CSV table of C-alpha atoms in Angstrom, one decimal:
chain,number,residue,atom,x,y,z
A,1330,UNK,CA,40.4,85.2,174.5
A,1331,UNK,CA,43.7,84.3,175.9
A,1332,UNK,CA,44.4,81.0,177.0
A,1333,UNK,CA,43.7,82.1,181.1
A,1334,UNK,CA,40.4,84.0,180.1
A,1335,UNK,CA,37.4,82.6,181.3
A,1336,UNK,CA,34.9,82.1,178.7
A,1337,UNK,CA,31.7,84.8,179.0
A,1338,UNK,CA,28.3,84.1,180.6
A,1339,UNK,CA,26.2,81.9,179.0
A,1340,UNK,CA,22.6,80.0,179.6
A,1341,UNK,CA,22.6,76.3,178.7
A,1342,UNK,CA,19.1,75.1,177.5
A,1343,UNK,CA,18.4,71.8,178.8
A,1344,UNK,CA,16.8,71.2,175.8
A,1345,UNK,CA,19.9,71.4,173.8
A,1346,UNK,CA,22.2,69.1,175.8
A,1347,UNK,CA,23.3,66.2,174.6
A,1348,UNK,CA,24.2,63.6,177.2
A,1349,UNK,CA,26.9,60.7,177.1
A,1350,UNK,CA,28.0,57.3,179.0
A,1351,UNK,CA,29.8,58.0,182.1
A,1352,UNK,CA,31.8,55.6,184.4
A,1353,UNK,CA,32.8,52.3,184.0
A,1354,UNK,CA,28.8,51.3,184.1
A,1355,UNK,CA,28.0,53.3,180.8
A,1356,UNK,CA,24.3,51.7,181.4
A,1357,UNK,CA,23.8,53.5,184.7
A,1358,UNK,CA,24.7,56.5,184.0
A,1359,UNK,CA,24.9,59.5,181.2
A,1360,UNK,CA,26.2,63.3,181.8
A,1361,UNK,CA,26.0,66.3,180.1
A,1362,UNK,CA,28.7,69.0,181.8
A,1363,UNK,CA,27.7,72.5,181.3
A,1364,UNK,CA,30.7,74.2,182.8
A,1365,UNK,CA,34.0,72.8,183.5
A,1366,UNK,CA,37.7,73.1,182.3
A,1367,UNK,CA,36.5,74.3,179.1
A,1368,UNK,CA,35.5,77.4,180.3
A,1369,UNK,CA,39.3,77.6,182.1
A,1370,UNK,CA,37.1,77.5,185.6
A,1371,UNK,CA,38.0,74.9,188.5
A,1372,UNK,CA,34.2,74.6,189.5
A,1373,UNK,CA,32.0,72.1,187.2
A,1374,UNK,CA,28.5,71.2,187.0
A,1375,UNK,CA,26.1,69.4,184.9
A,1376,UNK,CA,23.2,67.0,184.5
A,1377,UNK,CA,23.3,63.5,185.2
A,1378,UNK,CA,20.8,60.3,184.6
A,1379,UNK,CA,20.8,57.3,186.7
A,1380,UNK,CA,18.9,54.1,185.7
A,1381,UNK,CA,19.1,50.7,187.5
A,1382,UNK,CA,22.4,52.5,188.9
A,1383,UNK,CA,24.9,50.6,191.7
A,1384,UNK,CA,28.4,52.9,191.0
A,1385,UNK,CA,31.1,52.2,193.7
A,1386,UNK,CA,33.2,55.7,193.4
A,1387,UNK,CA,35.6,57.3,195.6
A,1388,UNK,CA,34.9,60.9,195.7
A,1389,UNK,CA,37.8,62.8,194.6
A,1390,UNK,CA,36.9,66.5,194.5
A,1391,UNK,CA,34.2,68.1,196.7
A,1392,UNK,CA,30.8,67.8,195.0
A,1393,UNK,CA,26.9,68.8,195.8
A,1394,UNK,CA,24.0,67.0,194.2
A,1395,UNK,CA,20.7,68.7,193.8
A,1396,UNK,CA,17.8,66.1,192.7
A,1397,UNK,CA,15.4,66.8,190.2
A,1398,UNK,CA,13.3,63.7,189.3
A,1399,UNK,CA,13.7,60.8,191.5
A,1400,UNK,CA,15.0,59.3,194.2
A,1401,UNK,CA,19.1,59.3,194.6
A,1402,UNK,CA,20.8,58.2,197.1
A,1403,UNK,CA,24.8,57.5,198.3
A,1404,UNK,CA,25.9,54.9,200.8
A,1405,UNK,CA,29.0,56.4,202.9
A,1406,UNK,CA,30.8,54.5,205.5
A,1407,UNK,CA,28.7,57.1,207.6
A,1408,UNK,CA,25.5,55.8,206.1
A,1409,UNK,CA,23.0,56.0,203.5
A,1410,UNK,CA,22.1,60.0,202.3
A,1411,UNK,CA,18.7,59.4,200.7
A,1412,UNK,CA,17.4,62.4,198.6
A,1413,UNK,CA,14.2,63.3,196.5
A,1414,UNK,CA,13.3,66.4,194.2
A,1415,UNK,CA,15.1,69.7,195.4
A,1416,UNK,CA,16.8,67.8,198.3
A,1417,UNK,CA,20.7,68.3,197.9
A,1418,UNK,CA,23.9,65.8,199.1
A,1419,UNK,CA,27.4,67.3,200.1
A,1420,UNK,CA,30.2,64.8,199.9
A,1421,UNK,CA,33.8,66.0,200.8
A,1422,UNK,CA,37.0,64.9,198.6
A,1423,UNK,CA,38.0,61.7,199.5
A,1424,UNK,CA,34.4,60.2,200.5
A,1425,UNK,CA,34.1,55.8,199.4
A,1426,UNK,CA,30.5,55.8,197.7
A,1427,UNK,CA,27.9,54.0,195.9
A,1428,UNK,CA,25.7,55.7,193.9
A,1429,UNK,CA,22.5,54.3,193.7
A,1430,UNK,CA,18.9,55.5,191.7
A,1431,UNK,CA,16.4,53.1,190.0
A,1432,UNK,CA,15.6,56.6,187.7
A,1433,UNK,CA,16.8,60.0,189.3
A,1434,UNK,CA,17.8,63.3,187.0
A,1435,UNK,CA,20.5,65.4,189.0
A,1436,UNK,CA,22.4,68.3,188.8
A,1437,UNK,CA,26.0,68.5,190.4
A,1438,UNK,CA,28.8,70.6,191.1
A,1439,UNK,CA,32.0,69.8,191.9
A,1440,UNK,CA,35.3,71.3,192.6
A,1441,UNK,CA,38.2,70.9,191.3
A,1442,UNK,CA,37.1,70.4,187.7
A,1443,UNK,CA,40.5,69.6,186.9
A,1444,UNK,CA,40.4,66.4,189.4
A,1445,UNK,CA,40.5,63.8,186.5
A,1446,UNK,CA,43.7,65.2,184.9
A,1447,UNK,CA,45.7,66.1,188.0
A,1448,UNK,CA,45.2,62.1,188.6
A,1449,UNK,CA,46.2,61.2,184.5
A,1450,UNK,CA,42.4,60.5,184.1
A,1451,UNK,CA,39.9,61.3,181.8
């Protein structure tokens, strides 16, 4: 594979993810990406796990969230987007939000994946 291929299809059993401390509030929140910059692909998605979870974020690549267990839900300065199982959330680039869950299991995507490292983040 050269270093522009994308990598080939794959399925990623839930089962087999392992997920990890996110954010600055590694107590709220764990992730496990399934696609991303690894693949050499500039959309990303992957599981995340909110417990007890208050995250002031400013959004800084367009992103969907698709609930699975739970309630989630995202303060905006247009508002509070509350969402249950299979309800999703759109938030453009450049949206100020909290994220907030007592116990919610989502799947997101987002675009770019390479957000974090055009801003010298990881």
């Amino acid at each position: 594979m050269t270093s522009t291929e994308k990598t080939p299809p794959r399925v990623a059993r839930f089962a087999d993810l392992s997920f990890a401390p996110r954010f600055a509030y590694p107590e709220m929140c764990e992730v496990t990406e399934v696609a991303g910059l690894a693949d050499r692909s500039e959309l990303a998605g992957g599981f995340a796990r909110f417990r007890a979870a208050e995250i002031p974020w400013q959004v800084r690549y367009d992103e969907l969230i698709l609930v699975l267990e739970g309630q989630f839900a995202v303060e905006t300065p247009e508002g509070v987007l509350s969402a249950g199982p299979r309800d999703t959330i759109w938030l453009p680039a450049g949206t100020p939000v909290i994220y907030r869950a007592e116990d919610a299991l989502v799947f997101y995507s987002l675009q770019p994946a390479s957000w974090a490292s055009a801003e010298g983040e990881a």
